[in-house]
Coordinates of C-alpha atoms in Angstrom, one line a residue:
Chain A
X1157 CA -62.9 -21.2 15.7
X1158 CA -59.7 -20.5 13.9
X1159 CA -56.7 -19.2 17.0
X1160 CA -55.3 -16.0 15.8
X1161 CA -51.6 -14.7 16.7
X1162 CA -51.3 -12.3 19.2
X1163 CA -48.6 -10.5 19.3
X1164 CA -49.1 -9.5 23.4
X1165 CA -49.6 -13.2 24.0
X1166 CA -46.4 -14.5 22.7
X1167 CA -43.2 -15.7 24.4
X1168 CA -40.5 -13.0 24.7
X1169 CA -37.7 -15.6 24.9
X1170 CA -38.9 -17.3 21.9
X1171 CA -39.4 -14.3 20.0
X1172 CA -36.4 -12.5 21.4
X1173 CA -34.2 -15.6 20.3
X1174 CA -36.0 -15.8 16.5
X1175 CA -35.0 -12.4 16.1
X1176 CA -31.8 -13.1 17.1
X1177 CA -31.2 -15.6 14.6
X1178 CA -32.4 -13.6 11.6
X1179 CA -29.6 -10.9 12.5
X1180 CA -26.7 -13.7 13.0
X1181 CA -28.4 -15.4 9.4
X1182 CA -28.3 -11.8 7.8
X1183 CA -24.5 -10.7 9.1
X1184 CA -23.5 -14.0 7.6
X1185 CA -24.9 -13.1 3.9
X1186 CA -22.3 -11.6 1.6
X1187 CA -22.9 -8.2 0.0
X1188 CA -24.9 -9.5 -3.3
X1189 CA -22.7 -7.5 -5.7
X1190 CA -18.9 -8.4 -4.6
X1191 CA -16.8 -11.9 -5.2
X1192 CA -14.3 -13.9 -2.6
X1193 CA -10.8 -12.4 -3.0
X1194 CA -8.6 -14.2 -5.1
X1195 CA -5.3 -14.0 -6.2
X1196 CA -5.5 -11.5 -8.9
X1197 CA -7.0 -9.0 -5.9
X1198 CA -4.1 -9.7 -3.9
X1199 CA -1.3 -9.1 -6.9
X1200 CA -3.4 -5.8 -7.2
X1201 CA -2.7 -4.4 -3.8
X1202 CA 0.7 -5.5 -3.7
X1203 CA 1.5 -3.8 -6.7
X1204 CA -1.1 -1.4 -6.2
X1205 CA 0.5 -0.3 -2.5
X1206 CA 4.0 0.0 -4.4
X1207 CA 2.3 3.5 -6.2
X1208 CA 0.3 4.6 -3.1
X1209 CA 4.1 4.6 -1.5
X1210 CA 6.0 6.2 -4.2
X1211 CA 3.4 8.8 -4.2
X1212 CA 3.2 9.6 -0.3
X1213 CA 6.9 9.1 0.4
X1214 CA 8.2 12.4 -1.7
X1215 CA 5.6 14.6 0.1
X1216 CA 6.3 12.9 3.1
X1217 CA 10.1 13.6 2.9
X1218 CA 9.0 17.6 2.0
X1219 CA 7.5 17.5 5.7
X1220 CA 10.2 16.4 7.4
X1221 CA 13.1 17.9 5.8
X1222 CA 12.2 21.3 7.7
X1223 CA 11.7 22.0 11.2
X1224 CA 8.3 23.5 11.7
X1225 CA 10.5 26.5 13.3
X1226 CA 12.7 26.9 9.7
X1227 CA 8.9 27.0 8.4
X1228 CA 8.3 29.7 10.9
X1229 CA 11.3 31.6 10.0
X1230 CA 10.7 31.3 6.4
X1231 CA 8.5 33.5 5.9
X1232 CA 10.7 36.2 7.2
X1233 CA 12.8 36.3 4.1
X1234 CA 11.4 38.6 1.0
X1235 CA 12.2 36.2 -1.7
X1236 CA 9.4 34.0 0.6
X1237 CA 7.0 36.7 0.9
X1238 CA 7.5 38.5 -2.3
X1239 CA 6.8 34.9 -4.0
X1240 CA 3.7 34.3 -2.3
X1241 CA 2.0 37.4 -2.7
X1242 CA 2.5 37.8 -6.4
X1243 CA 1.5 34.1 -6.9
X1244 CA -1.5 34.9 -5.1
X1245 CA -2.4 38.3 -6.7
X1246 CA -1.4 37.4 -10.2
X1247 CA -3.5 33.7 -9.8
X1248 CA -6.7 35.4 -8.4
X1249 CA -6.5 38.0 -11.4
X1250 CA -5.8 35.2 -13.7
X1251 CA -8.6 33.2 -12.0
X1252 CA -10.8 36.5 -12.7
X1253 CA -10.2 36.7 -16.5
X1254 CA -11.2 32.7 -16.8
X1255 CA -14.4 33.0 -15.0
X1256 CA -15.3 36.2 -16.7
X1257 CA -14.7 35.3 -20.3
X1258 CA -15.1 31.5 -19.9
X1259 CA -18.2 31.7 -18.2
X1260 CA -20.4 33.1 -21.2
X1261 CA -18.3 30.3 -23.8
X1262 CA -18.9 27.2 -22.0
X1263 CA -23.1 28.1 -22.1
X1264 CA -23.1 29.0 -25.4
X1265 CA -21.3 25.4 -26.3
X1266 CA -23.4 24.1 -23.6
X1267 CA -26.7 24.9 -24.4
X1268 CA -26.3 26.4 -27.9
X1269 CA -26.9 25.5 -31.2
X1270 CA -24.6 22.9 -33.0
X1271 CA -22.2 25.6 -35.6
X1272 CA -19.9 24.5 -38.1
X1273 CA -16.2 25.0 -37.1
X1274 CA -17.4 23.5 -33.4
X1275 CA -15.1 20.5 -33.8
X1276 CA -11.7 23.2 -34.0
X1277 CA -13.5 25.4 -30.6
X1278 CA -13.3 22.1 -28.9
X1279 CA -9.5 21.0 -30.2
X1280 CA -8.7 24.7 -29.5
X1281 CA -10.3 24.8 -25.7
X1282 CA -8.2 21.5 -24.9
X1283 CA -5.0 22.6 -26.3
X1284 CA -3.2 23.5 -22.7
X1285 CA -4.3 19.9 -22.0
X1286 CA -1.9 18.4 -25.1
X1287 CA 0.6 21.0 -25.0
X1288 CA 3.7 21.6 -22.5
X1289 CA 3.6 24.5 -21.0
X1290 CA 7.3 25.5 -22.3
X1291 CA 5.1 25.5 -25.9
X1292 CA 2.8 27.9 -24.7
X1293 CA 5.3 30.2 -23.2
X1294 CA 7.2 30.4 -27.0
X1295 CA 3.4 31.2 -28.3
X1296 CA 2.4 33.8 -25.8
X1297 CA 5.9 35.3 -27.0
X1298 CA 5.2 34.9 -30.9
X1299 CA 1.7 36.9 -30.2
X1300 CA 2.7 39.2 -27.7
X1301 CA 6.4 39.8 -27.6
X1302 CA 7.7 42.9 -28.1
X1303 CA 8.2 41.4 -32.3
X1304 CA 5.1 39.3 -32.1
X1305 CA 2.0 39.4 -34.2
X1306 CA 0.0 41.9 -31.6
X1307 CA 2.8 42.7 -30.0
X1308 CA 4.2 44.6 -32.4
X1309 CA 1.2 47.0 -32.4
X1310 CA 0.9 47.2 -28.7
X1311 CA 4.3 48.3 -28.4
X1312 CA 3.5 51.0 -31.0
X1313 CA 1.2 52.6 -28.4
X1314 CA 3.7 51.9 -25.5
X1315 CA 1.9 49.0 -24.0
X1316 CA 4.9 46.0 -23.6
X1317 CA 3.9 42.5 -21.8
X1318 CA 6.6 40.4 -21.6
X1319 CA 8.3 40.6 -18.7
X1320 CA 5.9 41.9 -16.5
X1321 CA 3.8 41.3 -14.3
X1322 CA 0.8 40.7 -16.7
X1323 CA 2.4 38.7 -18.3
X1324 CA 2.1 36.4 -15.6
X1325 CA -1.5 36.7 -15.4
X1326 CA -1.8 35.7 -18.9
X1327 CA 0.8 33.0 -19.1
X1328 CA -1.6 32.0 -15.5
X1329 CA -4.5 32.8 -17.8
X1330 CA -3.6 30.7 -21.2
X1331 CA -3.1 27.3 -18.8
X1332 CA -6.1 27.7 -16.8
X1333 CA -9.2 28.8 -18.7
X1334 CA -9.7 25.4 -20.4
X1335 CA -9.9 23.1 -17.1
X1336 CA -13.0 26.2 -16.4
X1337 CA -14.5 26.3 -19.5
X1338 CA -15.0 22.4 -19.7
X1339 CA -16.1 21.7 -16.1
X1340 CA -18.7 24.8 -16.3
X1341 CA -19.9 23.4 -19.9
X1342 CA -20.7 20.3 -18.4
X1343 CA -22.8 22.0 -15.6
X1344 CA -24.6 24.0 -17.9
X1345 CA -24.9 21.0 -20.3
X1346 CA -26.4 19.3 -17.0
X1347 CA -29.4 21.7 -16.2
X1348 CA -32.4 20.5 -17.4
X1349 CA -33.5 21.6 -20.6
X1350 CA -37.1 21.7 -19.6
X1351 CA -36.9 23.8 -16.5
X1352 CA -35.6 26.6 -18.8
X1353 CA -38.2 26.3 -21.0
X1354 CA -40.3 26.7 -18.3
X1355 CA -38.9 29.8 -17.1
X1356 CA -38.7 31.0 -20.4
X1357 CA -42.8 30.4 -20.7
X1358 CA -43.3 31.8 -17.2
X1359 CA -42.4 35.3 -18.3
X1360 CA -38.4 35.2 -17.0
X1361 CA -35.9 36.2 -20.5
X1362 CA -33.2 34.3 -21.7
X1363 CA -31.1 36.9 -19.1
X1364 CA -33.1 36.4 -16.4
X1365 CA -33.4 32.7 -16.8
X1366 CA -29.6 32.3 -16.8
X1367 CA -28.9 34.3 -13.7
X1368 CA -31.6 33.1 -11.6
X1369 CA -32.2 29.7 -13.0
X1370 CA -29.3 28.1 -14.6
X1371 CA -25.9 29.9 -13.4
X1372 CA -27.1 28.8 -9.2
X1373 CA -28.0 25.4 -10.5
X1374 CA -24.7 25.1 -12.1
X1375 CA -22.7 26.7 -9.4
X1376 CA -20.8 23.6 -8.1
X1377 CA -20.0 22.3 -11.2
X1378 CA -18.5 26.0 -11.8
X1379 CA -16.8 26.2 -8.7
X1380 CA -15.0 23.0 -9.1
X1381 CA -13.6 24.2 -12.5
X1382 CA -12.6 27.6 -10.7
X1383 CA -10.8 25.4 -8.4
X1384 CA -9.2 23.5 -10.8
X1385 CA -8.2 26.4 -13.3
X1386 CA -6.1 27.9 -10.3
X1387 CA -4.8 25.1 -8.7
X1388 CA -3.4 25.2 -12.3
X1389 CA -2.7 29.3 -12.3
X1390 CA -0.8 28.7 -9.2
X1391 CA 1.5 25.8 -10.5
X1392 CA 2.5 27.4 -13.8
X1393 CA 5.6 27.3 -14.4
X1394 CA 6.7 27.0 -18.0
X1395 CA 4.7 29.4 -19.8
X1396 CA 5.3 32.2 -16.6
X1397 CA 9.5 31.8 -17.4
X1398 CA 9.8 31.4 -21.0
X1399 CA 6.9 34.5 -21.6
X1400 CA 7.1 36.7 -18.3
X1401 CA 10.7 36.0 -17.1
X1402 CA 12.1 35.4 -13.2
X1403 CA 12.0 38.7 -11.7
X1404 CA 11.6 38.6 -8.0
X1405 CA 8.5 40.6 -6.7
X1406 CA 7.5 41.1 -10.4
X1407 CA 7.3 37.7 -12.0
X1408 CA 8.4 35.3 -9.5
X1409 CA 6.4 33.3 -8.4
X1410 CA 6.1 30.4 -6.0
X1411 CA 7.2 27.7 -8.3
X1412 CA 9.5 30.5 -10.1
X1413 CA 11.3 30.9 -6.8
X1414 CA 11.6 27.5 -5.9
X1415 CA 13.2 26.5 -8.7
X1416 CA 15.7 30.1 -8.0
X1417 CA 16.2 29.8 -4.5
X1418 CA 16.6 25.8 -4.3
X1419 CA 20.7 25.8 -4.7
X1420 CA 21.2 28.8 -1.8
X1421 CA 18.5 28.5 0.7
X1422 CA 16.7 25.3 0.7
X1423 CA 14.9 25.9 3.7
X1424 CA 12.6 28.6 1.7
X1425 CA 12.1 26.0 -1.3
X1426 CA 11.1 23.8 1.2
X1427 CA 8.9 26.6 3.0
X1428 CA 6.5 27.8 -0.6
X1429 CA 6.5 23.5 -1.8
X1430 CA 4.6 23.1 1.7
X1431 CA 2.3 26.1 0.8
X1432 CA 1.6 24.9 -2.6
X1433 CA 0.9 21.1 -1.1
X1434 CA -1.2 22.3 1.7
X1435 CA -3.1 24.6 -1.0
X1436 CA -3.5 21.5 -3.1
X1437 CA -5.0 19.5 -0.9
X1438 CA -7.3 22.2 0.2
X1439 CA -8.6 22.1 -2.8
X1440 CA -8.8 19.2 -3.2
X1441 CA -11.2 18.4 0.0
X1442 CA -13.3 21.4 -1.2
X1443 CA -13.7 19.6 -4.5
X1444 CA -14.8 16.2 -2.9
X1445 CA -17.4 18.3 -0.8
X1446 CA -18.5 19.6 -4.1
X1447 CA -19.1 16.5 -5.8
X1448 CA -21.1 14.9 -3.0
X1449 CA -23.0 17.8 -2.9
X1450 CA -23.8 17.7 -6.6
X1451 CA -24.4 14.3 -6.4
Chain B
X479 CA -62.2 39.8 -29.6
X480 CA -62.9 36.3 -28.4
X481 CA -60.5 34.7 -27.0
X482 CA -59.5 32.4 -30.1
X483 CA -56.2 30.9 -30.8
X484 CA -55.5 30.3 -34.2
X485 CA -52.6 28.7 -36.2
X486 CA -51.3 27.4 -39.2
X487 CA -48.0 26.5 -39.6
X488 CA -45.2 24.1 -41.5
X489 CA -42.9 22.7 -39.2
X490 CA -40.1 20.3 -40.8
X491 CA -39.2 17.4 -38.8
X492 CA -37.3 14.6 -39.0
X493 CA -39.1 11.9 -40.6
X494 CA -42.0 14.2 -42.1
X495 CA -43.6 17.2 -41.4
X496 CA -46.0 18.4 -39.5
X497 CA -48.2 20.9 -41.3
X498 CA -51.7 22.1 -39.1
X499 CA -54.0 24.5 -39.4
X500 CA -56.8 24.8 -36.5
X501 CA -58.3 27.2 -34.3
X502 CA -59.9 27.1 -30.8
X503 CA -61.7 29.3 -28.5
X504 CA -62.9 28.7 -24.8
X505 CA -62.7 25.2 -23.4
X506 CA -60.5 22.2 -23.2
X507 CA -59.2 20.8 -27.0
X508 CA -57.4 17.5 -27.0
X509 CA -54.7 17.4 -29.5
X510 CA -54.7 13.6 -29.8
X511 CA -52.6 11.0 -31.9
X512 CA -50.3 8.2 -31.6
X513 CA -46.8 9.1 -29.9
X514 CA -44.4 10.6 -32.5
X515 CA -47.3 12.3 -34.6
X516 CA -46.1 16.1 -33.8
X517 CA -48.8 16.9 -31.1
X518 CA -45.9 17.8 -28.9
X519 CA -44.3 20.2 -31.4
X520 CA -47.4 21.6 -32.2
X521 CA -47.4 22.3 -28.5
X522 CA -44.0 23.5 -28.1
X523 CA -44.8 26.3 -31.4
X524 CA -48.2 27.2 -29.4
X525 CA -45.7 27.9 -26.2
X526 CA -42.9 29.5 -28.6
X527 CA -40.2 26.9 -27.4
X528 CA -40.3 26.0 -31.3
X529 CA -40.6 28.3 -34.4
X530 CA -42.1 26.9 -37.0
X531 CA -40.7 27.4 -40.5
X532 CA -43.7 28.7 -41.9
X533 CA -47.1 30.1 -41.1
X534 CA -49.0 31.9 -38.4
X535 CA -50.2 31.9 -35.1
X536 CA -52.6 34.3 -33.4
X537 CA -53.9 35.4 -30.4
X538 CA -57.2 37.6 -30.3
X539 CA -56.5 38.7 -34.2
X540 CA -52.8 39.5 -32.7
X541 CA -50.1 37.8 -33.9
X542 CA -47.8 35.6 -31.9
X543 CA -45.6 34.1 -34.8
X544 CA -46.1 35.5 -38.7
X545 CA -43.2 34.5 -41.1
X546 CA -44.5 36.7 -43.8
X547 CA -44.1 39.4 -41.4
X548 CA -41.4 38.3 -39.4
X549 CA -42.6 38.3 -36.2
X550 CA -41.6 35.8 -33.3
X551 CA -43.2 37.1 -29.9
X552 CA -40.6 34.6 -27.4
X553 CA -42.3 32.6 -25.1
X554 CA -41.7 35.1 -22.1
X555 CA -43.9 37.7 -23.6
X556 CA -47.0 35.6 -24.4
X557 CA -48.7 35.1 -21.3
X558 CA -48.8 31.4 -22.0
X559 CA -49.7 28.7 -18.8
X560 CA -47.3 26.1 -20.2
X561 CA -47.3 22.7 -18.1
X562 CA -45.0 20.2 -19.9
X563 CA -44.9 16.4 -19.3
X564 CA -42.6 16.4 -16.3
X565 CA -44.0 18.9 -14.8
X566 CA -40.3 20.4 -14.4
X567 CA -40.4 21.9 -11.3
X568 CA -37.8 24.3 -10.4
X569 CA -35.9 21.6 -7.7
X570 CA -34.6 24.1 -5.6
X571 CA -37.0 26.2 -4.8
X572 CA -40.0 25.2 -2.5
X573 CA -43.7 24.8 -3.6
X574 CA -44.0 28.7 -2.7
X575 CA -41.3 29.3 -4.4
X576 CA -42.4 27.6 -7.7
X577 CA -45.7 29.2 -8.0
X578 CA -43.8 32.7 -7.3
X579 CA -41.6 32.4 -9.8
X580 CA -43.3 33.8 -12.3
X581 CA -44.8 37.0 -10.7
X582 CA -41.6 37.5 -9.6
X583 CA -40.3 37.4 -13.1
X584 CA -43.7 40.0 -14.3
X585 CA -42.2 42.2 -11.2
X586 CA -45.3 41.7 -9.2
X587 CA -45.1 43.9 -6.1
X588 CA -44.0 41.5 -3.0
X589 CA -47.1 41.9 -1.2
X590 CA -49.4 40.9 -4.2
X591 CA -47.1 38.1 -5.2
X592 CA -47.6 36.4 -1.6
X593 CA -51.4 36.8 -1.9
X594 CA -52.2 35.7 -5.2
X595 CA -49.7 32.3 -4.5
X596 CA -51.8 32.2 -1.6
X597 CA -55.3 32.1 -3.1
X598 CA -53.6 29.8 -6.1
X599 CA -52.3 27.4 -3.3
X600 CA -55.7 26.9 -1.7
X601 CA -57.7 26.7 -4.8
X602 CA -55.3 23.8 -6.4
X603 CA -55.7 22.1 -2.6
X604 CA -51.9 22.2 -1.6
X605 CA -51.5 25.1 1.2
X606 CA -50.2 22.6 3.5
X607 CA -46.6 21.7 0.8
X608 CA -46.2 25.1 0.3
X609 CA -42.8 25.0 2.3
X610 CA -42.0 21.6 0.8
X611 CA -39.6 21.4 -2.3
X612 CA -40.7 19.3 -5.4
X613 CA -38.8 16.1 -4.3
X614 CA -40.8 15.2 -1.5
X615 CA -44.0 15.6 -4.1
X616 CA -46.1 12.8 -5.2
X617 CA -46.4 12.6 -8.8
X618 CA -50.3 13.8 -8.3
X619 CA -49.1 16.2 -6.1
X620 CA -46.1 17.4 -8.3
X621 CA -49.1 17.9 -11.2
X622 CA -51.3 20.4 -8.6
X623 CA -48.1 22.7 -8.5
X624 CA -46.9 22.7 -12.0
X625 CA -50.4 23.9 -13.0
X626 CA -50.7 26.0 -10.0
X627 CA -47.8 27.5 -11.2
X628 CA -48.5 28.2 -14.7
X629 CA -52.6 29.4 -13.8
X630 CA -51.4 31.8 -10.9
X631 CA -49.9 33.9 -14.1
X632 CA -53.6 34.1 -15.2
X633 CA -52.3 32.9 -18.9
X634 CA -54.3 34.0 -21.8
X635 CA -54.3 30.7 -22.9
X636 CA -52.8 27.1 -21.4
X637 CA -50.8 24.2 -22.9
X638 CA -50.9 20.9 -21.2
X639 CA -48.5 18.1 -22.3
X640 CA -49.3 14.8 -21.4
X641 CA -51.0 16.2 -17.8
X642 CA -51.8 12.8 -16.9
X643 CA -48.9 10.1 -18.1
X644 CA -46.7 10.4 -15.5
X645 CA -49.3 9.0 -13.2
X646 CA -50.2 5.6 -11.5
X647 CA -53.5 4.7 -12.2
X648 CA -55.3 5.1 -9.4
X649 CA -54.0 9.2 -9.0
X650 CA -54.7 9.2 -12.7
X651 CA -58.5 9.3 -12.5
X652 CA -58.5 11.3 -9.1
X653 CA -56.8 13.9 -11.3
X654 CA -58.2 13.9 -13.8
X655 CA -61.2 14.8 -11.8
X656 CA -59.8 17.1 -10.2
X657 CA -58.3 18.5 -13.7
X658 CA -61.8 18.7 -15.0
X659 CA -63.0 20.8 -12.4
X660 CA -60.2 23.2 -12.2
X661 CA -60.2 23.7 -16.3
X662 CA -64.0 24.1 -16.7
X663 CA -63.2 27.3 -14.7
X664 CA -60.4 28.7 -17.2
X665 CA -62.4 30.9 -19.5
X666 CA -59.4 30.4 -22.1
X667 CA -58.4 27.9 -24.8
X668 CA -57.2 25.0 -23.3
X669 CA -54.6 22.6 -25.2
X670 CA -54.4 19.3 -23.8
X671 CA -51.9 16.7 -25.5
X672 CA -52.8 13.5 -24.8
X673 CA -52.6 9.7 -26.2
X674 CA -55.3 8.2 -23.7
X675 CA -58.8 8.1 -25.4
X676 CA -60.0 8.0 -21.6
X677 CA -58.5 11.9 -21.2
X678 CA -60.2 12.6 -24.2
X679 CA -63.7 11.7 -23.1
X680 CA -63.5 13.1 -19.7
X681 CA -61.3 15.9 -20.2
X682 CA -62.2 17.5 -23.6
X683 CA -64.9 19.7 -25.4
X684 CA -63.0 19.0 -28.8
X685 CA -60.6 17.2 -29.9
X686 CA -57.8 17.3 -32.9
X687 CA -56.5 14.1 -34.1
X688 CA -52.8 13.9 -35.3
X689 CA -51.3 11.4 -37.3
X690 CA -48.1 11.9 -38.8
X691 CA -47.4 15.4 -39.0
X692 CA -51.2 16.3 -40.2
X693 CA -54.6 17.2 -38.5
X694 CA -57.1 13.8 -39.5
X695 CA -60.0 15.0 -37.7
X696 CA -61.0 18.2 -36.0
X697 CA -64.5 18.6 -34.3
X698 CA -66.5 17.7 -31.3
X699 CA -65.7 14.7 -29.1
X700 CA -68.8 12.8 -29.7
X701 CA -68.4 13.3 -33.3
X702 CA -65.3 11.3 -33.0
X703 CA -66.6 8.7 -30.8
X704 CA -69.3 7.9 -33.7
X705 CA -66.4 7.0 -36.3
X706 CA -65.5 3.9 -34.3
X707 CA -63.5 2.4 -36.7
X708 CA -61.6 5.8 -37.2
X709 CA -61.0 5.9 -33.8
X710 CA -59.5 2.2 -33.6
X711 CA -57.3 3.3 -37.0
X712 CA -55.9 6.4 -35.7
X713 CA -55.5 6.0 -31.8
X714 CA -53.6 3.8 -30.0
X715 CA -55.6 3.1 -27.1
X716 CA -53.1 3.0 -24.2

């Protein structure tokens, strides 16, 4: 008669000690997919560590160059205040018009038809990529100045938009919309053609199917460009001085009255370049929540 | 008016075109052929994800697509029960929520809604996933909801792409069982695309054999399974 193994039967030392083994054997393997370091890893670092450094130490030195009561106090002062609401009213609006004219663009070139003259749309969507904003500001001018091509015919029924405050919006508007428009075409690009087929087939229109099917399924992927299309709103610079001017409480904003203030107070420059950082990194964590999420 | 689907239409492709004209009443039809033949767009012009350049296709004498007359009914106003090869189910909405989503769409009172998913659920065998969402599905299980969710719609008729291709073996021919039972009670045409002979057999009443854009054999399924050396020449047995 053959002995069979029996588990209750055998020795706990032994087994205990076996086991014990495999873990030391398996904590001495090397992840499969990764090579010894070698020289050429180590030259990376070094050089590598030289950029980490030259990028921390500037926003470092922004910390520490104010007192956390100056901070404080900061904000007392209107050309503080004034700064940061406008930036944050005019960036918001700005952020509005993107979403609600981009939104409808990037899922027609998402899921649409291929048209002729799609090759320009594309150029034309990534222009404020390729472009300085200095460039934009002269063209926001050309078209709407009080001379410019539509310009000229606003101003006929008393509507002028340089120099104001919506001005700023658009100048906001004009750098922002294509970081939204391509980051929300490739979330509509990336629901699955077949589930709206499906919907389509179960009885839900082409309305229906985009507002309950494919604008939630997309939502991160929209969010992210949102984010990224006002982190951009809220930096502008160029386009806001050359098209909308440097009017404090009107068109001034944050980095408007950074660049105004810097020479007589320095402790408000300091105060909105802290704002702006700590905004940015906000934003920058919510993105890398986003993108787990979404993968 | 019976309950007959008819169609004949043109539809340009790539390579060739596919040009069909057929009809079918009650009962399962297996549109068969070799992958690449058209069987899926003649699917996908049944549904109305495709228009075809040219032709017709009715429902009960009514027509769902006539380009002499212009007419293109969409796919969300033909009461199809469209189950295509993935099953695509909706990923974040639970099992519930998948077979709802069409009542919802018709604006089925809330009440109704819940009783007919209900009834659907335990007819198809899968009241006890109805909280779970389609990841944690089993392909065979996936295939019970997808059709659960195109039947609770009570379609006028149903399109099933490649119901069974997705499928390990072994929950292959449990399904296809299972399949057979749950279509011999559709009293509706029944489109079943398939490349497996084996579907054919067990699955079909009739069958229509593509090859190439163009319909090779239409009739009953032991009239094909006479013409053996038709069947070799035609089919690819997979």
């Amino acid at each position: 008669m053959m002995k069979r193994y029996d588990p209750s039967r055998a020795v706990p030392g032994e087994d205990h000690r076996s086991r014990a083994g495999a873990d030391r054997h398996q904590a001495l393997r090397p992840a499969p997919d990764t090579l010894p370091a070698s020289s050429l890893s180590v030259a990376e670092w070094t050089i590598g560590l030289m950029l980490l450094l030259f990028l921390f130490l500037p926003v470092l030195s922004l910390f520490l160059a104010v007192t956390p009561q100056r901070f404080v106090a900061a904000f007392g002062e209107d050309v503080v205040r004034e700064a940061l609401g406008l930036s944050l009213r005019t960036s918001l609006m700005a952020l509005m018009v993107i979403v609600i004219f981009g939104t409808p663009l990037a899922h027609r070139l998402a899921t649409g038809r291929p048209f002729p003259g799609r090759a320009a749309v594309e150029a034309l969507l990534q222009l404020p990529w390729i472009t300085p904003p200095a460039v934009a500001g002269l063209a926001l001018l050309m078209a709407f100045g009080r001379e410019g091509l539509v310009g000229r015919y606003l101003a006929e029924w008393g509507v002028a938009l340089p120099f104001s405050t919506a001005a700023v919006v658009i100048a906001q508007a004009f750098e922002g919309s294509a970081f939204y428009v391509q980051s929300a075409r490739q979330a509509f690009a990336a629901v699955d053609r077949q589930l709206t087929e499906v919907s389509r087939t179960l009885g839900a229109g082409p309305w229906r199917t985009f507002f309950r099917l494919e604008l939630p399924t997309a939502m991160p992927g929209l969010v992210v460009g949102a984010a990224m299309a006002w982190a951009r709103a809220l930096g502008e610079f160029g386009a806001t001085i050359l098209f909308a001017g440097n009017m404090q409480g009107v068109t001034q904003t944050m980095p408007l009255a950074i660049y105004t203030v810097l020479e007589r107070d320095l402790d408000a420059a300091l105060t909105l370049a802290i704002v702006l950082i700590l905004v940015g990194f906000g934003l920058l964590w919510l993105l890398s929540r986003l993108r787990q999420k979404l993968s | 008016m019976r309950n007959i689907l008819a169609f004949d239409i043109h539809v340009p492709l790539s390579s060739f075109s596919l040009v069909v004209k057929g009809e079918a009443g009650r009962g399962v039809t297996a549109v068969l052929g070799p992958s690449g033949s058209g069987k899926t767009t003649l699917l996908r012009c049944l549904a109305g994800l495709t228009r075809p350049a040219a032709g017709w296709i009715r429902f009960r004498g009514r027509d769902l697509f006539s380009s002499a007359d212009g007419v293109f009914i969409p796919p969300e106003r033909r009461n199809v029960g469209y189950v295509p090869q993935q099953y695509a189910l909706f990923p974040r909405l639970t099992v519930f929520g998948n077979v709802e989503y069409g009542l919802k769409a018709r604006k089925v009172p809330a009440r109704q809604r819940h009783s007919h998913v209900q009834n659907m659920l335990k007819k198809m065998g899968i009241e006890r996933l109805a909280s779970r969402t389609p990841g944690s599905l089993s392909g065979g299980e996936a295939q019970r909801v997808a059709l659960a969710r195109a039947m609770v719609l009570n379609p006028d008729y149903i399109l099933l792409d490649e119901p069974l291709a997705a499928l390990d073996p072994q929950t292959k021919q449990h399904i296809r069982e299972f399949l057979r039972s749950v279509l011999k009670e559709a009293s509706c045409p029944v489109f079943c695309v398939t490349h497996d002979l084996g579907d054919v057999r067990q699955l079909a009443d009739r069958v229509m054999v593509l090859r190439q854009g163009r319909m090779v054999f239409e009739g009953r399924v032991e009239e094909l399974e006479k013409e053996d050396s038709f069947v070799s020449s035609h089919i690819s047995q997979t």
